[in-house]
């Protein structure tokens, strides 16, 4: 406070931020910049956890359906399936969600793009001459 008064007298009535206010603002901005880096690291870590969960589920499923599982005794297979099911259940209890904040316009654009991709995917797997959607495109309504 005293520093601000001295600084104000030195400028003879002209308004000027005191160096302490500028320093405080700079420190706050620096803290926010550091927090932004930590938030991005958190989002990346959460995304990595989501991906690891999918990999683990695929691996468990792969083991359950492996040729080796078919070539062991029923008792051993049952025991291994119990363990795999337990691991599957525990893995499925892990819930991680990273969402992207979108404006209403971005949400609508995403919805439309997803619909177009779904339509292309549907027609991409059928023969063009038998697809009712592709046949209707050439006709005037």
GROMACS .gro file of C-alpha atoms in nm:
model
  141
    1UNK     CA    1   0.000   0.000   0.000
    2UNK     CA    2   0.276   0.242   0.092
    3UNK     CA    3   0.464   0.153  -0.225
    4UNK     CA    4   0.156   0.237  -0.434
    5UNK     CA    5   0.125   0.581  -0.267
    6UNK     CA    6   0.490   0.661  -0.330
    7UNK     CA    7   0.456   0.551  -0.691
    8UNK     CA    8   0.141   0.763  -0.736
    9UNK     CA    9   0.314   1.076  -0.598
   10UNK     CA   10   0.608   1.019  -0.830
   11UNK     CA   11   0.377   1.026  -1.131
   12UNK     CA   12   0.204   1.347  -1.010
   13UNK     CA   13  -0.156   1.245  -1.049
   14UNK     CA   14  -0.122   1.039  -1.364
   15UNK     CA   15  -0.283   0.696  -1.327
   16UNK     CA   16  -0.032   0.419  -1.348
   17UNK     CA   17  -0.034   0.066  -1.222
   18UNK     CA   18   0.190   0.021  -0.930
   19UNK     CA   19   0.462  -0.232  -0.978
   20UNK     CA   20   0.311  -0.441  -0.701
   21UNK     CA   21  -0.019  -0.468  -0.893
   22UNK     CA   22   0.166  -0.561  -1.212
   23UNK     CA   23   0.376  -0.813  -1.021
   24UNK     CA   24   0.066  -0.964  -0.864
   25UNK     CA   25  -0.106  -0.984  -1.202
   26UNK     CA   26   0.203  -1.142  -1.354
   27UNK     CA   27   0.225  -1.401  -1.078
   28UNK     CA   28  -0.143  -1.487  -1.116
   29UNK     CA   29  -0.104  -1.522  -1.492
   30UNK     CA   30   0.201  -1.741  -1.443
   31UNK     CA   31   0.006  -1.960  -1.198
   32UNK     CA   32  -0.279  -1.994  -1.446
   33UNK     CA   33  -0.034  -2.087  -1.722
   34UNK     CA   34   0.113  -2.359  -1.499
   35UNK     CA   35  -0.236  -2.484  -1.414
   36UNK     CA   36  -0.323  -2.498  -1.784
   37UNK     CA   37  -0.023  -2.722  -1.844
   38UNK     CA   38  -0.133  -2.948  -1.559
   39UNK     CA   39  -0.490  -2.964  -1.691
   40UNK     CA   40  -0.362  -3.069  -2.034
   41UNK     CA   41  -0.140  -3.331  -1.871
   42UNK     CA   42  -0.442  -3.457  -1.674
   43UNK     CA   43  -0.651  -3.483  -1.992
   44UNK     CA   44  -0.371  -3.670  -2.170
   45UNK     CA   45  -0.331  -3.907  -1.875
   46UNK     CA   46  -0.706  -3.973  -1.865
   47UNK     CA   47  -0.707  -4.044  -2.237
   48UNK     CA   48  -0.416  -4.284  -2.187
   49UNK     CA   49  -0.613  -4.460  -1.911
   50UNK     CA   50  -0.914  -4.494  -2.143
   51UNK     CA   51  -0.692  -4.647  -2.410
   52UNK     CA   52  -0.524  -4.880  -2.160
   53UNK     CA   53  -0.865  -4.999  -2.042
   54UNK     CA   54  -0.961  -5.089  -2.401
   55UNK     CA   55  -0.631  -5.272  -2.454
   56UNK     CA   56  -0.678  -5.471  -2.132
   57UNK     CA   57  -1.034  -5.568  -2.225
   58UNK     CA   58  -0.917  -5.682  -2.569
   59UNK     CA   59  -0.635  -5.886  -2.416
   60UNK     CA   60  -0.866  -6.056  -2.166
   61UNK     CA   61  -1.114  -6.134  -2.442
   62UNK     CA   62  -0.835  -6.265  -2.661
   63UNK     CA   63  -0.712  -6.498  -2.388
   64UNK     CA   64  -1.063  -6.627  -2.326
   65UNK     CA   65  -1.104  -6.709  -2.695
   66UNK     CA   66  -0.752  -6.835  -2.757
   67UNK     CA   67  -0.666  -7.174  -2.902
   68UNK     CA   68  -0.470  -7.251  -2.584
   69UNK     CA   69  -0.789  -7.223  -2.378
   70UNK     CA   70  -0.951  -7.489  -2.598
   71UNK     CA   71  -0.661  -7.727  -2.547
   72UNK     CA   72  -0.665  -7.745  -2.167
   73UNK     CA   73  -0.885  -7.950  -1.938
   74UNK     CA   74  -1.236  -7.838  -1.855
   75UNK     CA   75  -1.144  -7.777  -1.491
   76UNK     CA   76  -0.845  -7.560  -1.579
   77UNK     CA   77  -1.044  -7.374  -1.843
   78UNK     CA   78  -1.321  -7.304  -1.591
   79UNK     CA   79  -1.073  -7.172  -1.336
   80UNK     CA   80  -0.899  -6.953  -1.593
   81UNK     CA   81  -1.233  -6.822  -1.721
   82UNK     CA   82  -1.334  -6.731  -1.365
   83UNK     CA   83  -1.011  -6.535  -1.327
   84UNK     CA   84  -1.055  -6.369  -1.667
   85UNK     CA   85  -1.416  -6.277  -1.585
   86UNK     CA   86  -1.306  -6.131  -1.252
   87UNK     CA   87  -1.042  -5.922  -1.428
   88UNK     CA   88  -1.293  -5.819  -1.693
   89UNK     CA   89  -1.537  -5.706  -1.422
   90UNK     CA   90  -1.271  -5.510  -1.237
   91UNK     CA   91  -1.154  -5.346  -1.558
   92UNK     CA   92  -1.509  -5.246  -1.649
   93UNK     CA   93  -1.547  -5.066  -1.315
   94UNK     CA   94  -1.286  -4.812  -1.423
   95UNK     CA   95  -1.472  -4.509  -1.554
   96UNK     CA   96  -1.275  -4.229  -1.717
   97UNK     CA   97  -1.429  -3.957  -1.927
   98UNK     CA   98  -1.261  -3.680  -2.121
   99UNK     CA   99  -1.510  -3.457  -2.295
  100UNK     CA  100  -1.456  -3.181  -2.545
  101UNK     CA  101  -1.644  -2.860  -2.479
  102UNK     CA  102  -1.829  -2.759  -2.794
  103UNK     CA  103  -2.045  -2.462  -2.887
  104UNK     CA  104  -2.399  -2.538  -3.006
  105UNK     CA  105  -2.284  -2.482  -3.367
  106UNK     CA  106  -1.995  -2.728  -3.321
  107UNK     CA  107  -2.230  -2.984  -3.166
  108UNK     CA  108  -2.467  -2.957  -3.462
  109UNK     CA  109  -2.178  -2.987  -3.710
  110UNK     CA  110  -2.051  -3.297  -3.529
  111UNK     CA  111  -2.398  -3.451  -3.532
  112UNK     CA  112  -2.433  -3.390  -3.907
  113UNK     CA  113  -2.083  -3.519  -3.984
  114UNK     CA  114  -2.149  -3.831  -3.777
  115UNK     CA  115  -2.476  -3.891  -3.963
  116UNK     CA  116  -2.302  -3.856  -4.300
  117UNK     CA  117  -2.025  -4.095  -4.192
  118UNK     CA  118  -2.285  -4.345  -4.071
  119UNK     CA  119  -2.469  -4.324  -4.404
  120UNK     CA  120  -2.149  -4.371  -4.602
  121UNK     CA  121  -2.054  -4.663  -4.378
  122UNK     CA  122  -2.392  -4.828  -4.438
  123UNK     CA  123  -2.373  -4.787  -4.816
  124UNK     CA  124  -2.005  -4.874  -4.820
  125UNK     CA  125  -2.074  -5.228  -4.705
  126UNK     CA  126  -2.354  -5.307  -4.949
  127UNK     CA  127  -2.343  -5.333  -5.325
  128UNK     CA  128  -2.422  -5.001  -5.492
  129UNK     CA  129  -2.679  -5.153  -5.728
  130UNK     CA  130  -2.877  -5.310  -5.442
  131UNK     CA  131  -2.854  -5.027  -5.191
  132UNK     CA  132  -3.188  -4.851  -5.160
  133UNK     CA  133  -3.018  -4.530  -5.047
  134UNK     CA  134  -2.787  -4.518  -5.350
  135UNK     CA  135  -3.077  -4.599  -5.584
  136UNK     CA  136  -3.285  -4.318  -5.437
  137UNK     CA  137  -3.008  -4.063  -5.477
  138UNK     CA  138  -3.031  -4.068  -5.855
  139UNK     CA  139  -3.407  -4.018  -5.862
  140UNK     CA  140  -3.587  -3.687  -5.840
  141UNK     CA  141  -3.848  -3.676  -5.568
   0.00000   0.00000   0.00000
